[in-house]
Amino acid sequence: MPERRTVALVTLGCARNEVDSEELAGRLEADGWHLVEDAENADVAVVNTCGFVEAAKKDSVDALLEANDLKGHGRTRAVVAVGCMAERYGKELAEALPEADGVLGFDDYADISDRLQTILNGGIHAAHTPRDRRKLLPISPAERQSAGTEVALPGHGPVDLPEGLAPDSGPRAPLRRRLDGSPVASVKLASGCDRRCSFCAIPSFRGSFISRRPSDVLGETRWLAEQGVKEIMLVSENNTSYGKDLGDIRLLETLLPELADVDGIERVRVSYLQPAEMRPGLIDVLTSTPKIAPYFDLSFQHSAPGVLRAMRRFGNTEQFLGLLDTIRSKAPQAGVRSNFIVGFPGETADDLAELERFLTGARLDAIGVFGYSDEDGTEAATYENKLDEDVVAERLARVSRLAEELVSQRAEERVGETLQVLVESTGSATEDAEDAEDEAAYGRAAHQAPETDGQVLFTSGAGLTVGRMVEAKVVGTEGVDLVAEPLPGSLVCTEEAAR
């Protein structure tokens, strides 16, 4: 009997990477690998890296070095880098980080089992050679679907799986294996991006925009529901472009109600929306469809017109505030989050003040603030009017303080609201808790995406179970987080459902 091969997947970065890791897990399990949670218990540690910004790259390198430290002290015999940083830098990363026994790109995913076995056997697989993935698909979106079958697109498409791995809903399942028991899972809606923001390198290593077919997205959602998932989050580099390569830019408006109708799914969330591409019909669907979260993850980045033009983006403070007014006129409780870059080349004091004016009026539920730094291969890296690092740092600290204050104020505005909260964690508030009154439970409301937007702390976890949707009234706040009291009728339903 062959020796059991074990592998651990360490995932960094965004939800898209989490989907890719579960695809890799599905491929490996289908080929006989045993998946373990801790790298120290694995023959091979596969680190799914992030290559977005410098801090993320550093985290990826640290994770690779940490996994390498396990060699010689436990079971771990090899460390392999995959993901965006590996795809983006390939051979350069391999030369700079000899601790990694392999650096594999997206093209290696289909043969991941063979690649790991070669490395485990002491062989050498040549490090991935980076290339501009935008050139792998036709310029015309209408021609991409047929060409896409020849291009590696992590997270796309179902395949036939061995008996026992396919779902009850049909003979085909996504090539995916869940790596945790969370009641929330991400689903890839598309890959790549056709926008050319001057600060962003993602299209160069993720490629041009290409949609998944609605039948594949629906099939994967049904499969996830059978695994106990209650909420799905649709992810891609730009969800508002979904369907343009399938002949229908409004395809998302049609798909969302179908996803909400999948048995077992309690909430559908859409992330990564471009303000310049928001359509009245999409806003209507997001704000009025049962089980679709009225949640708007809008990529504003800034609000000063001059800075936005330099970023190769569109809009201004008044347009953005008008968009938010439209959303809230249809769904007053709608959640809105966004990220912003401060210290962009050429940003003036007046530009910064304009951004602060927008933030103050926007009433956002969550705000991410980043200081500008050059990214390899981007247009902005060639700009001459760079700000001094200390100026960027000062502006980052200033806007971050404002953002923290504003999101706390927005949380306080929600006191008294009644929310539908998905329970995600339960346990004892204290180690020696002896009764149900000491049980703690956490969850998320419709305006809170996983890991980025805060959470709801229940005043009591008694009667709550993970994966249940509970009605609760907000009674307090802790910064961006909410404190909520489960309503009695909701608890009765929860307890009956648990039985």
Short mmCIF file of C-alpha atoms in Angstrom, two decimals, residues 101-408:
data_model
loop_
_atom_site.label_atom_id
_atom_site.label_comp_id
_atom_site.label_asym_id
_atom_site.label_seq_id
_atom_site.Cartn_x
_atom_site.Cartn_y
_atom_site.Cartn_z
CA ASP A 101 11.34 24.31 -3.02
CA GLY A 102 9.01 25.30 -5.85
CA VAL A 103 7.39 28.41 -7.31
CA LEU A 104 4.33 27.47 -9.36
CA GLY A 105 2.11 29.69 -11.49
CA PHE A 106 -1.53 29.39 -12.47
CA ASP A 107 -0.62 27.21 -15.46
CA ASP A 108 0.65 24.58 -13.01
CA TYR A 109 -2.64 24.25 -11.12
CA ALA A 110 -4.10 21.59 -13.42
CA ASP A 111 -1.03 19.40 -12.71
CA ILE A 112 -0.57 20.41 -9.08
CA SER A 113 -0.44 16.81 -7.84
CA ASP A 114 2.36 15.84 -10.22
CA ARG A 115 4.25 19.04 -9.48
CA LEU A 116 4.18 18.43 -5.73
CA GLN A 117 5.13 14.78 -6.12
CA THR A 118 8.13 15.72 -8.26
CA ILE A 119 9.30 18.23 -5.65
CA LEU A 120 8.65 15.77 -2.80
CA ASN A 121 10.76 13.17 -4.58
CA GLY A 122 13.69 15.59 -4.70
CA GLY A 123 13.19 16.59 -8.31
CA ILE A 124 13.26 20.12 -9.62
CA HIS A 125 10.39 21.80 -11.41
CA ALA A 126 11.47 24.94 -13.22
CA ALA A 127 10.13 28.07 -11.57
CA HIS A 128 7.22 29.74 -13.31
CA THR A 129 8.14 32.31 -15.97
CA PRO A 130 5.89 35.38 -15.59
CA ARG A 131 4.03 36.78 -18.58
CA ASP A 132 1.42 39.45 -19.16
CA ARG A 133 -1.76 37.41 -18.83
CA ARG A 134 -3.82 40.16 -20.48
CA LYS A 135 -2.34 38.96 -23.77
CA LEU A 136 -3.63 35.40 -23.36
CA LEU A 137 -7.25 36.30 -24.21
CA PRO A 138 -8.66 38.20 -27.21
CA ILE A 139 -9.10 41.95 -26.93
CA SER A 140 -12.76 41.56 -27.82
CA PRO A 141 -14.76 40.30 -24.78
CA ALA A 142 -17.17 38.47 -27.10
CA GLU A 143 -14.36 36.17 -28.28
CA ARG A 144 -13.03 35.26 -24.84
CA GLN A 145 -15.34 32.44 -23.81
CA SER A 146 -14.11 30.02 -26.49
CA ALA A 147 -10.49 31.07 -26.01
CA GLY A 148 -10.83 30.79 -22.24
CA THR A 149 -10.88 26.99 -22.40
CA GLU A 150 -7.18 27.10 -23.32
CA VAL A 151 -6.15 29.48 -20.53
CA ALA A 152 -5.66 28.63 -16.85
CA LEU A 153 -8.44 30.35 -14.91
CA PRO A 154 -8.28 29.38 -11.23
CA GLY A 155 -11.70 28.98 -9.67
CA HIS A 156 -13.56 28.50 -12.95
CA GLY A 157 -15.79 25.70 -14.10
CA PRO A 158 -16.91 22.32 -12.74
CA VAL A 159 -15.42 18.97 -13.66
CA ASP A 160 -16.38 15.33 -13.15
CA LEU A 161 -15.17 14.13 -9.78
CA PRO A 162 -14.68 10.64 -8.36
CA GLU A 163 -17.69 8.97 -6.75
CA GLY A 164 -18.25 10.30 -3.28
CA LEU A 165 -17.07 13.83 -4.08
CA ALA A 166 -19.91 14.78 -6.43
CA PRO A 167 -22.94 16.49 -4.86
CA ASP A 168 -26.40 15.03 -4.66
CA SER A 169 -27.70 17.70 -7.06
CA GLY A 170 -26.07 16.18 -10.12
CA PRO A 171 -23.16 14.31 -11.68
CA ARG A 172 -20.96 17.40 -11.92
CA ALA A 173 -19.46 19.38 -9.06
CA PRO A 174 -16.93 22.19 -8.73
CA LEU A 175 -13.36 21.04 -8.47
CA ARG A 176 -13.29 22.25 -4.92
CA ARG A 177 -12.85 20.92 -1.41
CA ARG A 178 -13.89 23.05 1.56
CA LEU A 179 -11.07 23.82 3.95
CA ASP A 180 -13.20 24.89 6.90
CA GLY A 181 -16.69 24.46 8.27
CA SER A 182 -17.74 28.09 8.02
CA PRO A 183 -21.35 28.74 7.00
CA VAL A 184 -19.97 31.33 4.56
CA ALA A 185 -18.15 30.64 1.30
CA SER A 186 -16.97 32.71 -1.63
CA VAL A 187 -17.87 31.86 -5.22
CA LYS A 188 -15.91 33.16 -8.19
CA LEU A 189 -18.11 35.09 -10.58
CA ALA A 190 -15.31 36.04 -12.98
CA SER A 191 -11.55 36.49 -13.26
CA GLY A 192 -9.36 39.31 -14.44
CA CYS A 193 -10.03 42.96 -15.12
CA ASP A 194 -10.20 45.20 -18.20
CA ARG A 195 -9.82 48.44 -16.29
CA ARG A 196 -6.43 50.14 -16.41
CA CYS A 197 -6.15 51.94 -13.10
CA SER A 198 -2.71 53.51 -13.05
CA PHE A 199 -1.84 52.20 -9.57
CA CYS A 200 -2.90 48.57 -10.04
CA ALA A 201 -0.87 45.64 -11.38
CA ILE A 202 -3.55 42.97 -10.91
CA PRO A 203 -4.65 42.73 -14.59
CA SER A 204 -1.09 41.91 -15.64
CA PHE A 205 -1.01 38.71 -13.58
CA ARG A 206 -4.73 37.90 -13.33
CA GLY A 207 -5.44 38.66 -16.98
CA SER A 208 -8.33 40.19 -18.90
CA PHE A 209 -11.89 39.95 -17.63
CA ILE A 210 -13.74 36.71 -18.30
CA SER A 211 -17.05 35.63 -16.76
CA ARG A 212 -17.99 32.20 -15.50
CA ARG A 213 -21.15 30.81 -17.03
CA PRO A 214 -24.28 31.24 -14.89
CA SER A 215 -24.89 27.47 -14.88
CA ASP A 216 -21.44 26.91 -13.32
CA VAL A 217 -22.02 29.57 -10.65
CA LEU A 218 -25.44 28.09 -9.84
CA GLY A 219 -24.08 24.54 -9.74
CA GLU A 220 -21.30 25.50 -7.35
CA THR A 221 -23.75 27.38 -5.14
CA ARG A 222 -26.03 24.31 -4.93
CA TRP A 223 -23.02 22.17 -4.03
CA LEU A 224 -21.94 24.60 -1.32
CA ALA A 225 -25.47 24.64 0.09
CA GLU A 226 -25.28 20.86 0.38
CA GLN A 227 -22.05 21.31 2.37
CA GLY A 228 -23.94 23.43 4.90
CA VAL A 229 -23.10 26.88 3.53
CA LYS A 230 -25.73 29.51 4.31
CA GLU A 231 -24.18 32.61 2.75
CA ILE A 232 -22.27 32.93 -0.47
CA MET A 233 -20.18 35.93 -1.45
CA LEU A 234 -19.64 36.53 -5.15
CA VAL A 235 -16.06 37.60 -5.82
CA SER A 236 -14.01 38.72 -8.80
CA GLU A 237 -11.83 41.68 -9.70
CA ASN A 238 -14.93 43.54 -10.97
CA ASN A 239 -18.40 42.08 -10.50
CA THR A 240 -20.16 44.97 -12.26
CA SER A 241 -18.65 43.79 -15.57
CA TYR A 242 -20.15 40.32 -15.24
CA GLY A 243 -21.76 39.07 -18.43
CA LYS A 244 -20.23 41.53 -20.90
CA ASP A 245 -18.29 38.69 -22.56
CA LEU A 246 -21.45 36.54 -22.54
CA GLY A 247 -23.45 39.08 -24.51
CA ASP A 248 -25.44 40.54 -21.61
CA ILE A 249 -23.99 43.18 -19.31
CA ARG A 250 -27.15 42.89 -17.17
CA LEU A 251 -26.66 39.18 -16.57
CA LEU A 252 -25.91 39.71 -12.88
CA GLU A 253 -29.38 41.17 -12.36
CA THR A 254 -30.83 37.93 -13.74
CA LEU A 255 -28.48 35.58 -11.91
CA LEU A 256 -28.86 37.02 -8.41
CA PRO A 257 -32.53 36.01 -7.87
CA GLU A 258 -31.71 32.50 -9.09
CA LEU A 259 -28.89 32.20 -6.56
CA ALA A 260 -31.18 33.47 -3.80
CA ASP A 261 -33.66 30.69 -4.66
CA VAL A 262 -31.13 27.89 -4.08
CA ASP A 263 -32.37 25.64 -1.28
CA GLY A 264 -30.41 26.20 1.90
CA ILE A 265 -28.91 29.55 0.95
CA GLU A 266 -29.99 32.30 3.32
CA ARG A 267 -27.97 35.22 1.98
CA VAL A 268 -26.14 36.20 -1.20
CA ARG A 269 -23.56 38.97 -1.05
CA VAL A 270 -21.88 40.74 -3.98
CA SER A 271 -18.43 42.27 -3.53
CA TYR A 272 -16.08 44.38 -5.69
CA LEU A 273 -18.38 46.85 -7.45
CA GLN A 274 -17.13 49.71 -9.62
CA PRO A 275 -18.98 53.01 -8.97
CA ALA A 276 -18.65 54.10 -12.61
CA GLU A 277 -20.37 50.89 -13.76
CA MET A 278 -23.29 50.85 -11.32
CA ARG A 279 -26.61 50.51 -13.15
CA PRO A 280 -30.10 51.45 -11.88
CA GLY A 281 -31.29 47.90 -12.52
CA LEU A 282 -28.44 46.39 -10.48
CA ILE A 283 -29.12 48.78 -7.60
CA ASP A 284 -32.78 47.75 -7.71
CA VAL A 285 -31.95 44.04 -7.53
CA LEU A 286 -29.44 44.52 -4.72
CA THR A 287 -31.85 46.59 -2.64
CA SER A 288 -35.15 44.76 -3.20
CA THR A 289 -34.52 41.03 -3.74
CA PRO A 290 -35.20 38.73 -0.77
CA LYS A 291 -32.00 37.04 0.52
CA ILE A 292 -29.78 39.39 -1.53
CA ALA A 293 -27.80 41.52 0.90
CA PRO A 294 -28.23 45.26 0.29
CA TYR A 295 -24.46 45.52 0.47
CA PHE A 296 -22.30 47.77 -1.70
CA ASP A 297 -18.55 47.19 -1.77
CA LEU A 298 -17.79 50.24 -3.93
CA SER A 299 -14.25 50.92 -5.10
CA PHE A 300 -14.11 54.72 -4.78
CA GLN A 301 -10.32 55.02 -4.13
CA HIS A 302 -10.56 58.83 -3.88
CA SER A 303 -13.05 61.63 -4.57
CA ALA A 304 -10.93 64.54 -5.83
CA PRO A 305 -11.40 64.75 -9.63
CA GLY A 306 -7.74 65.48 -10.38
CA VAL A 307 -6.50 62.50 -8.38
CA LEU A 308 -9.12 60.22 -9.93
CA ARG A 309 -8.06 61.27 -13.43
CA ALA A 310 -4.44 60.51 -12.57
CA MET A 311 -5.64 57.12 -11.34
CA ARG A 312 -7.48 56.66 -14.67
CA ARG A 313 -10.77 56.52 -12.84
CA PHE A 314 -13.98 58.54 -12.96
CA GLY A 315 -16.24 60.52 -10.66
CA ASN A 316 -16.13 63.15 -7.94
CA THR A 317 -17.49 63.83 -4.49
CA GLU A 318 -20.94 64.98 -5.62
CA GLN A 319 -21.43 62.06 -8.02
CA PHE A 320 -20.40 59.55 -5.37
CA LEU A 321 -22.64 61.10 -2.72
CA GLY A 322 -25.49 61.07 -5.26
CA LEU A 323 -24.94 57.35 -5.84
CA LEU A 324 -25.09 56.70 -2.09
CA ASP A 325 -28.28 58.77 -1.80
CA THR A 326 -29.87 56.67 -4.56
CA ILE A 327 -28.93 53.44 -2.79
CA ARG A 328 -30.19 54.57 0.61
CA SER A 329 -33.42 55.94 -0.82
CA LYS A 330 -34.21 52.36 -1.83
CA ALA A 331 -32.69 50.60 1.20
CA PRO A 332 -32.01 52.89 4.20
CA GLN A 333 -30.17 50.11 6.07
CA ALA A 334 -27.90 49.29 3.11
CA GLY A 335 -24.27 48.66 3.98
CA VAL A 336 -21.50 50.45 2.09
CA ARG A 337 -17.77 49.97 2.35
CA SER A 338 -14.83 51.24 0.31
CA ASN A 339 -11.04 51.56 0.12
CA PHE A 340 -9.05 54.73 -0.46
CA ILE A 341 -5.48 55.62 -1.43
CA VAL A 342 -3.90 58.72 0.09
CA GLY A 343 -0.64 60.34 -0.94
CA PHE A 344 -1.11 59.50 -4.62
CA PRO A 345 1.39 61.29 -6.90
CA GLY A 346 0.27 64.89 -7.35
CA GLU A 347 -2.28 64.81 -4.51
CA THR A 348 -2.56 68.34 -3.09
CA ALA A 349 -3.72 69.53 0.31
CA ASP A 350 -6.98 70.59 -1.36
CA ASP A 351 -7.38 67.11 -2.84
CA LEU A 352 -6.96 65.56 0.60
CA ALA A 353 -9.52 67.97 2.04
CA GLU A 354 -11.94 66.98 -0.72
CA LEU A 355 -11.51 63.32 0.17
CA GLU A 356 -12.16 64.14 3.83
CA ARG A 357 -15.29 66.04 2.81
CA PHE A 358 -16.56 62.99 0.96
CA LEU A 359 -15.77 60.61 3.80
CA THR A 360 -17.54 62.86 6.29
CA GLY A 361 -20.69 62.95 4.19
CA ALA A 362 -20.69 59.36 2.93
CA ARG A 363 -21.62 57.54 6.18
CA LEU A 364 -19.69 54.42 5.19
CA ASP A 365 -19.89 51.30 7.35
CA ALA A 366 -16.28 50.27 6.73
CA ILE A 367 -13.32 52.20 5.35
CA GLY A 368 -9.93 50.90 4.29
CA VAL A 369 -7.15 53.47 3.91
CA PHE A 370 -3.81 52.81 2.23
CA GLY A 371 -0.79 55.00 1.69
CA TYR A 372 0.41 55.12 -1.90
CA SER A 373 3.50 53.14 -2.84
CA ASP A 374 4.90 52.30 -6.27
CA GLU A 375 3.88 48.95 -7.72
CA ASP A 376 6.14 47.28 -10.29
CA GLY A 377 4.92 47.68 -13.84
CA THR A 378 2.20 50.24 -13.16
CA GLU A 379 1.79 53.58 -14.88
CA ALA A 380 1.74 55.49 -11.60
CA ALA A 381 5.21 54.17 -10.77
CA THR A 382 6.51 56.29 -13.68
CA TYR A 383 4.87 59.52 -12.46
CA GLU A 384 7.32 62.26 -11.48
CA ASN A 385 5.30 64.23 -8.93
CA LYS A 386 5.68 61.76 -6.06
CA LEU A 387 5.10 62.88 -2.49
CA ASP A 388 7.74 62.36 0.17
CA GLU A 389 7.28 59.19 2.19
CA ASP A 390 6.84 61.15 5.40
CA VAL A 391 4.05 63.20 3.80
CA VAL A 392 2.30 60.03 2.66
CA ALA A 393 2.66 58.54 6.14
CA GLU A 394 1.26 61.69 7.79
CA ARG A 395 -1.73 61.75 5.45
CA LEU A 396 -2.32 58.04 5.98
CA ALA A 397 -2.38 58.50 9.74
CA ARG A 398 -4.64 61.54 9.48
CA VAL A 399 -7.24 59.94 7.22
CA SER A 400 -7.08 56.65 9.13
CA ARG A 401 -7.97 58.49 12.35
CA LEU A 402 -10.88 60.17 10.61
CA ALA A 403 -12.04 56.88 9.12
CA GLU A 404 -11.98 55.16 12.51
CA GLU A 405 -14.06 57.92 14.01
CA LEU A 406 -16.55 57.92 11.13
CA VAL A 407 -17.19 54.17 11.07
CA SER A 408 -17.72 54.23 14.83
#
